[in-house]
mmCIF file of C-alpha atoms in Angstrom:
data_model
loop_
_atom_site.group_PDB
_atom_site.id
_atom_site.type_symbol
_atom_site.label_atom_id
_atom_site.label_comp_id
_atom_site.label_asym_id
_atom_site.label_seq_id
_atom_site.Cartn_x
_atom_site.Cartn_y
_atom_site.Cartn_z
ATOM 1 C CA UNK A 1 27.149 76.682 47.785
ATOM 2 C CA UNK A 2 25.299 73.735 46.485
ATOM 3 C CA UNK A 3 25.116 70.684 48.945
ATOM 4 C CA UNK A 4 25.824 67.637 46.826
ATOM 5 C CA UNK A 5 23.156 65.268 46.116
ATOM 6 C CA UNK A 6 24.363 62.724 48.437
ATOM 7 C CA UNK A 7 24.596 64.816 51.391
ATOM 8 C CA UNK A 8 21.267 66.249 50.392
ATOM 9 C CA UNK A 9 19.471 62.480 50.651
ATOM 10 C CA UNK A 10 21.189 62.299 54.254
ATOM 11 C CA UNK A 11 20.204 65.609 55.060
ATOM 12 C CA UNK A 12 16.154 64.737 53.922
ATOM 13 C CA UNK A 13 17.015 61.534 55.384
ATOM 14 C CA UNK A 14 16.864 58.867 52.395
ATOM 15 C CA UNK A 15 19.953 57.410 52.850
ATOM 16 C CA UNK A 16 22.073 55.906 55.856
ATOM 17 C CA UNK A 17 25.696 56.753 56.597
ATOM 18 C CA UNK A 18 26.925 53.345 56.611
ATOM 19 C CA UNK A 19 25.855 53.246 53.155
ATOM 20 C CA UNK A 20 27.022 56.462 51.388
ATOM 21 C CA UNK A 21 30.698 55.237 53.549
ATOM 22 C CA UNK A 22 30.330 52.119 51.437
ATOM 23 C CA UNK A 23 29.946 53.360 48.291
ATOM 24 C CA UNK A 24 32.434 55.917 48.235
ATOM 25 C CA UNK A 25 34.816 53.086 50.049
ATOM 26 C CA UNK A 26 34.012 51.052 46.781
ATOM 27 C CA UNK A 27 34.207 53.826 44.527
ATOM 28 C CA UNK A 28 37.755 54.655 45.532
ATOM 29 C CA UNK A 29 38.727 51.207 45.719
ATOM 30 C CA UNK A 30 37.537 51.266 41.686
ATOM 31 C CA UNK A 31 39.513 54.160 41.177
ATOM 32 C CA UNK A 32 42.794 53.342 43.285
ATOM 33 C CA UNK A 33 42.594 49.997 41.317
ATOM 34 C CA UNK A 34 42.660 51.916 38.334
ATOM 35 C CA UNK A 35 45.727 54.070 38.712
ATOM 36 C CA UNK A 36 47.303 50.944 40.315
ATOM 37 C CA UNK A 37 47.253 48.043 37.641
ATOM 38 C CA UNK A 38 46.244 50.904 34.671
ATOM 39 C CA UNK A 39 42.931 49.439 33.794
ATOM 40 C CA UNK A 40 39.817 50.248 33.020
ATOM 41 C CA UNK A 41 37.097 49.648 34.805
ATOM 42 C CA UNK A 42 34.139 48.248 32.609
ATOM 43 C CA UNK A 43 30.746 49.195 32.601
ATOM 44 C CA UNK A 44 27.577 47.970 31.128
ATOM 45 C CA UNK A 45 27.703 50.270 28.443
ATOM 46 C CA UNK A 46 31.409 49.380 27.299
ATOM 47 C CA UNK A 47 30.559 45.754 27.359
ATOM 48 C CA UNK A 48 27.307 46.574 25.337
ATOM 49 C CA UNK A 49 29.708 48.502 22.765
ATOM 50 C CA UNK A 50 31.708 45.934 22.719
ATOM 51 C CA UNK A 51 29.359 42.875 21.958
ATOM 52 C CA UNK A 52 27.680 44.873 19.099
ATOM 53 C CA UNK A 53 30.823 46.074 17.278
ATOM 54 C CA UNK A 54 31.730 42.340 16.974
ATOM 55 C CA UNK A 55 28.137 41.030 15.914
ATOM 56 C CA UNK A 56 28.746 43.685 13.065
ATOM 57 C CA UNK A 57 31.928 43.069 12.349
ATOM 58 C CA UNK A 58 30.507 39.149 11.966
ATOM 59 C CA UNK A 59 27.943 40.236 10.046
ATOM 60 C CA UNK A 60 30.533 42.324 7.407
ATOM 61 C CA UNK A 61 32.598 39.143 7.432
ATOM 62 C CA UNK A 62 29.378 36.688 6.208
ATOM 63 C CA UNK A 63 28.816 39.684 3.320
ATOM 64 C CA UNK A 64 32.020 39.921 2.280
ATOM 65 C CA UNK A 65 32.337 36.061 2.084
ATOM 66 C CA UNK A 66 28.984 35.762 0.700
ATOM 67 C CA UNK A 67 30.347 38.700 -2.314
ATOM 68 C CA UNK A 68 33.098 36.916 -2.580
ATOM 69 C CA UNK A 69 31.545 33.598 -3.518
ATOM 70 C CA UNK A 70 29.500 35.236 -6.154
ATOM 71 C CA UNK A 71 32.362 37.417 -7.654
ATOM 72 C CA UNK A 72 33.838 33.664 -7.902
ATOM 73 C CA UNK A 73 31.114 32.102 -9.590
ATOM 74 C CA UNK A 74 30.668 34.651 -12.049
ATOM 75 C CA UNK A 75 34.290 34.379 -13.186
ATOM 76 C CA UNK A 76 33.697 30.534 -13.453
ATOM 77 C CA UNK A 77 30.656 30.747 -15.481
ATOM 78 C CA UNK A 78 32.633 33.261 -17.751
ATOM 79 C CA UNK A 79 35.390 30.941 -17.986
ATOM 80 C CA UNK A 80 32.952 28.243 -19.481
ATOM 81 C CA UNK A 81 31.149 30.557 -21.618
ATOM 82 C CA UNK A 82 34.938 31.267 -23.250
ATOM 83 C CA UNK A 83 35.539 27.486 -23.540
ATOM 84 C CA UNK A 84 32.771 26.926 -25.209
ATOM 85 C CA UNK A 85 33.038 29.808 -28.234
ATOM 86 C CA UNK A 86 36.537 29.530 -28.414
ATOM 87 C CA UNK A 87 36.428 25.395 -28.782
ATOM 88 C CA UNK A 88 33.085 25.287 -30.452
ATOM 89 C CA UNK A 89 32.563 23.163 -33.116
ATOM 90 C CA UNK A 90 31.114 24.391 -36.835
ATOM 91 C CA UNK A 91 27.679 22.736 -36.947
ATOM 92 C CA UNK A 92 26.806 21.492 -40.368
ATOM 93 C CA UNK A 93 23.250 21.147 -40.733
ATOM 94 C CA UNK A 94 22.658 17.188 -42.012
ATOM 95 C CA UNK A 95 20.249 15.120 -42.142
ATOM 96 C CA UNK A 96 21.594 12.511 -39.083
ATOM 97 C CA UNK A 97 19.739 13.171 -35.677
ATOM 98 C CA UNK A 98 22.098 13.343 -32.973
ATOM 99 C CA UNK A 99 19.733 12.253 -29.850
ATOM 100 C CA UNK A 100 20.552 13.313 -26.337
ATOM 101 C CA UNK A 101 18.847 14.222 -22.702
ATOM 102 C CA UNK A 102 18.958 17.276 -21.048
ATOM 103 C CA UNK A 103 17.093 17.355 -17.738
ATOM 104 C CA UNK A 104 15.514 14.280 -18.287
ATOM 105 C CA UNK A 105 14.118 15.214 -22.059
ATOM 106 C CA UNK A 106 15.012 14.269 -24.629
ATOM 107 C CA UNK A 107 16.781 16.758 -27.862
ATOM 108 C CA UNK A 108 17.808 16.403 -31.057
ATOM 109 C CA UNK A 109 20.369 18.122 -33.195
ATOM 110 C CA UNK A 110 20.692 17.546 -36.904
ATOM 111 C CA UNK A 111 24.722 16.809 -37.961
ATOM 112 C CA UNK A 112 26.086 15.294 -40.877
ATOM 113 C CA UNK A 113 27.468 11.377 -40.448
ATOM 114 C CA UNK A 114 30.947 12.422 -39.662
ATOM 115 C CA UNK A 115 29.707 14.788 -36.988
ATOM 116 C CA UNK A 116 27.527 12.059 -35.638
ATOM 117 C CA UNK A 117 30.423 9.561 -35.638
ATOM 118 C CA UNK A 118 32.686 11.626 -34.001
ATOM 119 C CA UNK A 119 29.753 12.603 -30.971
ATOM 120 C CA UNK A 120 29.274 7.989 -30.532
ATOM 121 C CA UNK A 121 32.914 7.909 -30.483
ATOM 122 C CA UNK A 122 33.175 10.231 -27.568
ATOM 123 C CA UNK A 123 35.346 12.691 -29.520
ATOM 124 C CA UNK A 124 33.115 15.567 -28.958
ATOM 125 C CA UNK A 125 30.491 16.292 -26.460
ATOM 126 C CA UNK A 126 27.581 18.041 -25.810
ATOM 127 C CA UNK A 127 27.461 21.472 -24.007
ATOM 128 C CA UNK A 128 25.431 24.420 -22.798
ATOM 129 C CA UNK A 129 25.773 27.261 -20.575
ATOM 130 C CA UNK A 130 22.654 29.014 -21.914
ATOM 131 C CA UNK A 131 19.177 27.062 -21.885
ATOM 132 C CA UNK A 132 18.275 25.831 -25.048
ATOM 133 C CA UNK A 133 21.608 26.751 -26.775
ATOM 134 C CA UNK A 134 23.764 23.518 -27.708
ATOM 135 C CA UNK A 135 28.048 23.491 -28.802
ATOM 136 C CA UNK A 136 29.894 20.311 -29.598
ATOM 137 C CA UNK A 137 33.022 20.964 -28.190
ATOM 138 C CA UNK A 138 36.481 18.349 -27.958
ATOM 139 C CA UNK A 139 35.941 16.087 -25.278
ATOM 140 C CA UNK A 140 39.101 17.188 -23.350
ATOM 141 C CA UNK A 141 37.488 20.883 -23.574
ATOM 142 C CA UNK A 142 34.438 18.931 -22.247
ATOM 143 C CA UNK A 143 36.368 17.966 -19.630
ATOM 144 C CA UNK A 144 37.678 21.206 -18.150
ATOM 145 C CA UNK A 145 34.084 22.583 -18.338
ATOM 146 C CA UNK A 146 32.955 19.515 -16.635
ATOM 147 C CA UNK A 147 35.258 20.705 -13.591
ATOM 148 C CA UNK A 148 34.011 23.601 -13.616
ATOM 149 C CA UNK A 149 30.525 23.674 -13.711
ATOM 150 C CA UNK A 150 29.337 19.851 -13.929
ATOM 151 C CA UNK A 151 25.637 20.464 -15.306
ATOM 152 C CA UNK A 152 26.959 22.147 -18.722
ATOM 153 C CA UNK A 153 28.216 18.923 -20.163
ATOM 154 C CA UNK A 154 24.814 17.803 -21.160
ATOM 155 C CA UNK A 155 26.018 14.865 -23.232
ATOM 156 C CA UNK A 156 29.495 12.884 -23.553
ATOM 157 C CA UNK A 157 29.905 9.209 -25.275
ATOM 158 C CA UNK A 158 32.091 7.055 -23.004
ATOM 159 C CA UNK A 159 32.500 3.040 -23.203
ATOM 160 C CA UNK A 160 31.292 1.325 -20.882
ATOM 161 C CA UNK A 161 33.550 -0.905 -18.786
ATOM 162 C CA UNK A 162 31.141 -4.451 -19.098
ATOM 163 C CA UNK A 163 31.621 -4.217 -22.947
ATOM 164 C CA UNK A 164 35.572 -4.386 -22.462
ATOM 165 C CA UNK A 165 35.000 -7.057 -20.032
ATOM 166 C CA UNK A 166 32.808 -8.994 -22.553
ATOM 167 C CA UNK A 167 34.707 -9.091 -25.392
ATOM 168 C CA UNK A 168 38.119 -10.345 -23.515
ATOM 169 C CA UNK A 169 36.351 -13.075 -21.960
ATOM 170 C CA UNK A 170 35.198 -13.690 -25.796
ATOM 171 C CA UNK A 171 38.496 -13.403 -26.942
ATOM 172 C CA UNK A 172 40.326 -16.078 -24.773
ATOM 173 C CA UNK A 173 37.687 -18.742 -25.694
ATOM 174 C CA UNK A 174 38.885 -18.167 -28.965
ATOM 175 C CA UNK A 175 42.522 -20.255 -28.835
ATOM 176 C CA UNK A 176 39.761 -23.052 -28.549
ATOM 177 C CA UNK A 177 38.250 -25.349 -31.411
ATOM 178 C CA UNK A 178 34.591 -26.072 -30.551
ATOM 179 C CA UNK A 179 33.437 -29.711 -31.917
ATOM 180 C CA UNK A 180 30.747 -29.900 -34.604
ATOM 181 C CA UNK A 181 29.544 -33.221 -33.071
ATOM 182 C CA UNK A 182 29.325 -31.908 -29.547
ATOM 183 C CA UNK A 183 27.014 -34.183 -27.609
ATOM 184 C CA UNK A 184 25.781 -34.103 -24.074
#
């Protein structure tokens, strides 16, 4: 019969008594431990396992985040693209230049005068979800594109809040008569 390896390395002398006593002391100590409380005892290799399968199971959480933020951007962009050839307005071509900036240049679109009004009034707007390609569109439509994706409402007519304040601070001096023969 085979000797086992540790009484082999006593036999060649490698290894002291007191030692091989200790380590089969601790080894049943492990494994009394074990039966005792029902756990397992860890090794390196378990704790290796263990560390990787949650770095990948990080690492599948970042990718499906990261899908799902483009799956939702898509779906926005196809809203907008919907808004804007469902609400799209039928471009007459006139002889008024509508002037407007996109990306700091400027672009011009030929509509007729009541086209153009409508655009200074701030009843439609200016849109675009493909380069190059400009929609008038409502201005509330403009507005729910504007939440969606900010940088396709290239150009919307709003007042400005100093005119209103102008023109009421001209309209209460008018209850007063001004003098012709105002001196100083």
């Amino acid at each position: 019969m085979a000797l086992s390896l540790q009484e082999q390395l006593l036999k060649a002398g490698l290894a002291d008594k007191n030692k091989a006593k200790k380590i089969k002391q601790e080894k049943h100590k492990q494994v009394k431990a074990k039966q005792r409380n029902n756990q397992e005892i860890e090794s390196d290799s378990k704790k290796a396992a263990a560390v990787a399968l949650s770095a990948k199971q990080e690492k599948d959480r970042l990718l499906s985040q990261e899908q799902r933020n483009e799956r939702l951007r898509k779906e926005i962009i196809a809203q907008v693209v919907n808004l804007i050839k469902v609400n799209a307005q039928a471009r007459r071509k006139g002889d008024v230049v509508l002037n407007f900036t996109d990306n700091n240049l400027v672009k011009r679109m030929y509509v007729d005068k009541n086209t153009h009004k409508l655009v200074t009034q701030g009843r439609l707007s200016v849109v675009s979800c493909e380069s190059d390609v400009y929609e008038l569109v409502p201005t509330p439509v403009a507005d729910k594109i504007k939440e969606r994706t900010p940088e396709s409402v290239i150009y919307q007519a709003t007042e400005l809040p100093e005119d209103k304040e102008s023109t009421e601070d001209n309209d209460w001096y008018a209850d007063y008569d001004i003098p012709d023969d105002l001196t100083w």
